[in-house]
Structures are given as C-alpha cells and as structure tokens.
C-alpha cells in the first residue's frame, strides 16, 4: 500500500499486540482473505492486480483487506473502524476524487480522526512481520487453492459408490 501520512523513517515502537498474537489472528482468517492480504502486504500488488489475478471483484478485495486490517486491532473502537475503512478505500482503484475530498474533510474535522488514521497506518506496518511468517512458503501466490488429497478421496469414493449402486440395480 502506498504511504499516506507517515514519513518512511517512522518506526512504531509500541504495538498493541505482539507479532505472535497478530500471526494467530491472521491464521484465523479465511484462506482467501489471507491470500488477498499477503498479496497486498508481501508482494505489494495493487487491489486491481489482486482482483485480476484471483478473478475477484475489486469490492471483494477491498472487503478482504478491511477484514485483515480489522484483525490487528485490540479494541473495538468505532472511530478506529472508520479510519481503517478509509485507509483501505484509499488504496482501491475505484476510489473517486469525491471520496478523496470526503476523506480529507473527515480527517481535518477532528484531531481524533487524524490520530485514528495515524494509528491505522501504524497497525498496517505492524502486520509485516506476521505476514512474512504466514506466507513464508509462498502458498498464497497460487491463483486457486489446490485440490487436497482428502477432497479427491471423497470425490472418488462417491463416484465408486454411485457406480456400485448403478451396477447393483442393473
């Protein structure tokens, strides 16, 4: 994602959650959400590129990114939720000039808004280390989840059962 407010040299030293806790929360996300998140965070693909690569609507990519960013929050704060939605929306290829103006108005309307958005940026940065652990084997780069042996075994078993039933009744 692109840098929005924080300077590049900014380091966040205080984290609400440890890297281990963040990793555990990320692992609890649905596999597709993890995949979208890792393609964005580790491979730095744009939402449009992720949508094209995974054959998903852009709005779905945006929703998955909101879900991933939401897992990094300890508190259930409405203002933090709004800031997170803005943070993700501004990365979308579908964001309009009008929405950017609305964001700027929201950001400038109260110091708490700027603080919440700043905290969201810090949260995004804290997700890098857990993301590297989650995606270390590169599984997320596959366009579709590969068939599991268990799924094939069930399909083969059902097919054989159907053939046996047809043969039995013939």
Short mmCIF file of C-alpha atoms in Angstrom, two decimals:
data_model
loop_
_atom_site.label_atom_id
_atom_site.label_comp_id
_atom_site.label_asym_id
_atom_site.label_seq_id
_atom_site.Cartn_x
_atom_site.Cartn_y
_atom_site.Cartn_z
CA UNK A 1 0.00 0.00 0.00
CA UNK A 2 1.13 3.50 -0.54
CA UNK A 3 2.34 5.75 2.24
CA UNK A 4 -0.35 8.25 3.14
CA UNK A 5 0.61 10.29 6.19
CA UNK A 6 3.59 8.74 7.95
CA UNK A 7 7.14 9.51 6.86
CA UNK A 8 9.11 6.49 5.67
CA UNK A 9 11.61 6.75 8.50
CA UNK A 10 8.85 6.48 11.12
CA UNK A 11 9.14 3.38 13.30
CA UNK A 12 6.36 2.24 15.52
CA UNK A 13 7.85 1.02 18.76
CA UNK A 14 4.65 0.45 20.67
CA UNK A 15 2.39 -2.32 19.44
CA UNK A 16 -0.95 -3.18 20.90
CA UNK A 17 -0.46 -6.86 20.05
CA UNK A 18 2.68 -8.96 19.80
CA UNK A 19 3.76 -10.43 16.47
CA UNK A 20 2.73 -13.87 17.74
CA UNK A 21 -0.74 -12.64 18.66
CA UNK A 22 -1.10 -10.94 15.28
CA UNK A 23 0.03 -14.09 13.50
CA UNK A 24 -2.55 -16.15 15.38
CA UNK A 25 -5.30 -13.69 14.46
CA UNK A 26 -4.24 -13.71 10.81
CA UNK A 27 -4.26 -17.51 10.75
CA UNK A 28 -7.89 -17.47 11.91
CA UNK A 29 -8.95 -15.50 8.84
CA UNK A 30 -10.50 -17.36 5.91
CA UNK A 31 -7.87 -18.64 3.46
CA UNK A 32 -8.97 -16.28 0.65
CA UNK A 33 -8.73 -13.25 2.98
CA UNK A 34 -5.23 -14.35 3.99
CA UNK A 35 -4.30 -14.72 0.33
CA UNK A 36 -5.54 -11.23 -0.61
CA UNK A 37 -3.82 -9.73 2.42
CA UNK A 38 -0.48 -11.43 1.69
CA UNK A 39 -0.53 -10.49 -2.00
CA UNK A 40 -1.02 -6.88 -0.94
CA UNK A 41 1.32 -6.80 2.05
CA UNK A 42 4.18 -9.04 0.91
CA UNK A 43 4.08 -8.78 -2.88
CA UNK A 44 2.79 -5.19 -2.78
CA UNK A 45 0.25 -5.85 -5.51
CA UNK A 46 -2.42 -3.25 -6.11
CA UNK A 47 -6.04 -4.10 -5.46
CA UNK A 48 -6.66 -4.15 -9.21
CA UNK A 49 -3.80 -6.62 -9.74
CA UNK A 50 -5.06 -8.86 -6.94
CA UNK A 51 -8.61 -8.76 -8.30
CA UNK A 52 -7.39 -9.71 -11.77
CA UNK A 53 -5.04 -12.41 -10.52
CA UNK A 54 -7.66 -14.08 -8.32
CA UNK A 55 -10.60 -13.31 -10.62
CA UNK A 56 -12.40 -11.41 -7.86
CA UNK A 57 -14.41 -8.18 -7.98
CA UNK A 58 -12.43 -5.18 -6.70
CA UNK A 59 -15.02 -4.64 -3.98
CA UNK A 60 -14.31 -8.15 -2.65
CA UNK A 61 -10.59 -7.42 -2.50
CA UNK A 62 -11.37 -4.24 -0.58
CA UNK A 63 -13.66 -6.12 1.82
CA UNK A 64 -10.99 -8.77 2.44
CA UNK A 65 -8.38 -6.11 3.14
CA UNK A 66 -10.71 -4.41 5.62
CA UNK A 67 -11.17 -7.75 7.34
CA UNK A 68 -7.41 -8.35 7.54
CA UNK A 69 -6.68 -4.87 8.89
CA UNK A 70 -9.50 -5.24 11.39
CA UNK A 71 -7.82 -8.31 12.95
CA UNK A 72 -4.85 -6.18 14.02
CA UNK A 73 -6.98 -4.09 16.37
CA UNK A 74 -7.19 -4.93 20.03
CA UNK A 75 -10.03 -2.55 20.77
CA UNK A 76 -13.48 -2.39 19.21
CA UNK A 77 -13.49 1.32 18.53
CA UNK A 78 -15.93 2.82 16.02
CA UNK A 79 -13.52 5.63 15.11
CA UNK A 80 -10.69 3.15 14.51
CA UNK A 81 -13.06 1.13 12.34
CA UNK A 82 -13.88 4.18 10.20
CA UNK A 83 -10.20 5.08 9.91
CA UNK A 84 -9.43 1.52 8.78
CA UNK A 85 -12.16 1.66 6.16
CA UNK A 86 -10.77 4.93 4.85
CA UNK A 87 -7.25 3.52 4.80
CA UNK A 88 -8.32 0.56 2.69
CA UNK A 89 -10.70 2.54 0.47
CA UNK A 90 -7.98 5.00 -0.48
CA UNK A 91 -5.94 2.09 -1.87
CA UNK A 92 -8.76 0.94 -4.14
CA UNK A 93 -8.59 1.64 -7.87
CA UNK A 94 -12.28 2.53 -7.66
CA UNK A 95 -11.81 5.42 -5.21
CA UNK A 96 -13.17 8.63 -6.68
CA UNK A 97 -11.97 12.20 -6.41
CA UNK A 98 -15.11 12.97 -4.45
CA UNK A 99 -14.27 10.23 -1.94
CA UNK A 100 -10.75 11.62 -1.55
CA UNK A 101 -12.24 15.02 -0.79
CA UNK A 102 -14.64 13.45 1.71
CA UNK A 103 -11.71 11.68 3.35
CA UNK A 104 -9.75 14.91 3.64
CA UNK A 105 -12.77 16.63 5.20
CA UNK A 106 -13.21 13.76 7.64
CA UNK A 107 -9.51 13.78 8.51
CA UNK A 108 -9.40 17.54 9.10
CA UNK A 109 -12.68 17.71 11.02
CA UNK A 110 -11.26 16.49 14.35
CA UNK A 111 -7.85 15.72 15.84
CA UNK A 112 -9.20 12.32 16.91
CA UNK A 113 -9.73 11.43 13.25
CA UNK A 114 -6.12 12.17 12.38
CA UNK A 115 -4.96 10.16 15.42
CA UNK A 116 -7.17 7.21 14.46
CA UNK A 117 -5.89 7.26 10.89
CA UNK A 118 -2.31 7.52 12.11
CA UNK A 119 -2.91 4.51 14.40
CA UNK A 120 -4.29 2.59 11.42
CA UNK A 121 -1.12 3.26 9.46
CA UNK A 122 0.93 2.03 12.40
CA UNK A 123 -1.22 -1.10 12.60
CA UNK A 124 -0.62 -1.76 8.92
CA UNK A 125 3.14 -1.56 9.48
CA UNK A 126 2.99 -3.96 12.44
CA UNK A 127 1.48 -6.60 10.18
CA UNK A 128 4.61 -7.02 8.06
CA UNK A 129 6.49 -9.45 10.32
CA UNK A 130 3.47 -11.71 10.98
CA UNK A 131 2.62 -11.59 7.27
CA UNK A 132 6.11 -12.82 6.40
CA UNK A 133 5.65 -15.75 8.77
CA UNK A 134 2.18 -16.55 7.46
CA UNK A 135 3.28 -16.51 3.83
CA UNK A 136 6.80 -17.89 4.20
CA UNK A 137 6.23 -20.90 1.93
CA UNK A 138 4.58 -18.82 -0.83
CA UNK A 139 1.28 -20.73 -0.79
CA UNK A 140 -0.67 -17.51 -1.30
CA UNK A 141 0.78 -16.95 -4.78
CA UNK A 142 -1.29 -19.81 -6.23
CA UNK A 143 -4.28 -18.49 -8.18
CA UNK A 144 -6.65 -21.07 -6.70
CA UNK A 145 -6.35 -23.34 -3.72
CA UNK A 146 -5.01 -26.65 -4.94
CA UNK A 147 -7.13 -29.74 -4.58
CA UNK A 148 -6.49 -31.56 -1.39
CA UNK A 149 -5.97 -35.28 -1.37
CA UNK A 150 -8.83 -35.56 1.11
CA UNK A 151 -11.22 -33.83 -1.28
CA UNK A 152 -10.17 -36.09 -4.13
CA UNK A 153 -10.60 -39.17 -1.95
CA UNK A 154 -14.14 -38.17 -1.07
CA UNK A 155 -15.00 -37.50 -4.72
CA UNK A 156 -13.51 -40.81 -5.82
CA UNK A 157 -15.34 -42.63 -3.02
CA UNK A 158 -18.67 -41.08 -4.01
CA UNK A 159 -18.05 -41.89 -7.65
CA UNK A 160 -17.28 -45.54 -6.86
CA UNK A 161 -20.36 -45.74 -4.64
CA UNK A 162 -22.51 -44.38 -7.47
CA UNK A 163 -21.04 -46.88 -9.93
CA UNK A 164 -21.63 -49.72 -7.49
CA UNK A 165 -25.24 -48.62 -6.98
CA UNK A 166 -25.82 -48.39 -10.72
CA UNK A 167 -24.20 -51.79 -11.24
CA UNK A 168 -26.23 -53.28 -8.41
CA UNK A 169 -29.54 -52.10 -9.87
CA UNK A 170 -28.70 -53.06 -13.46
#
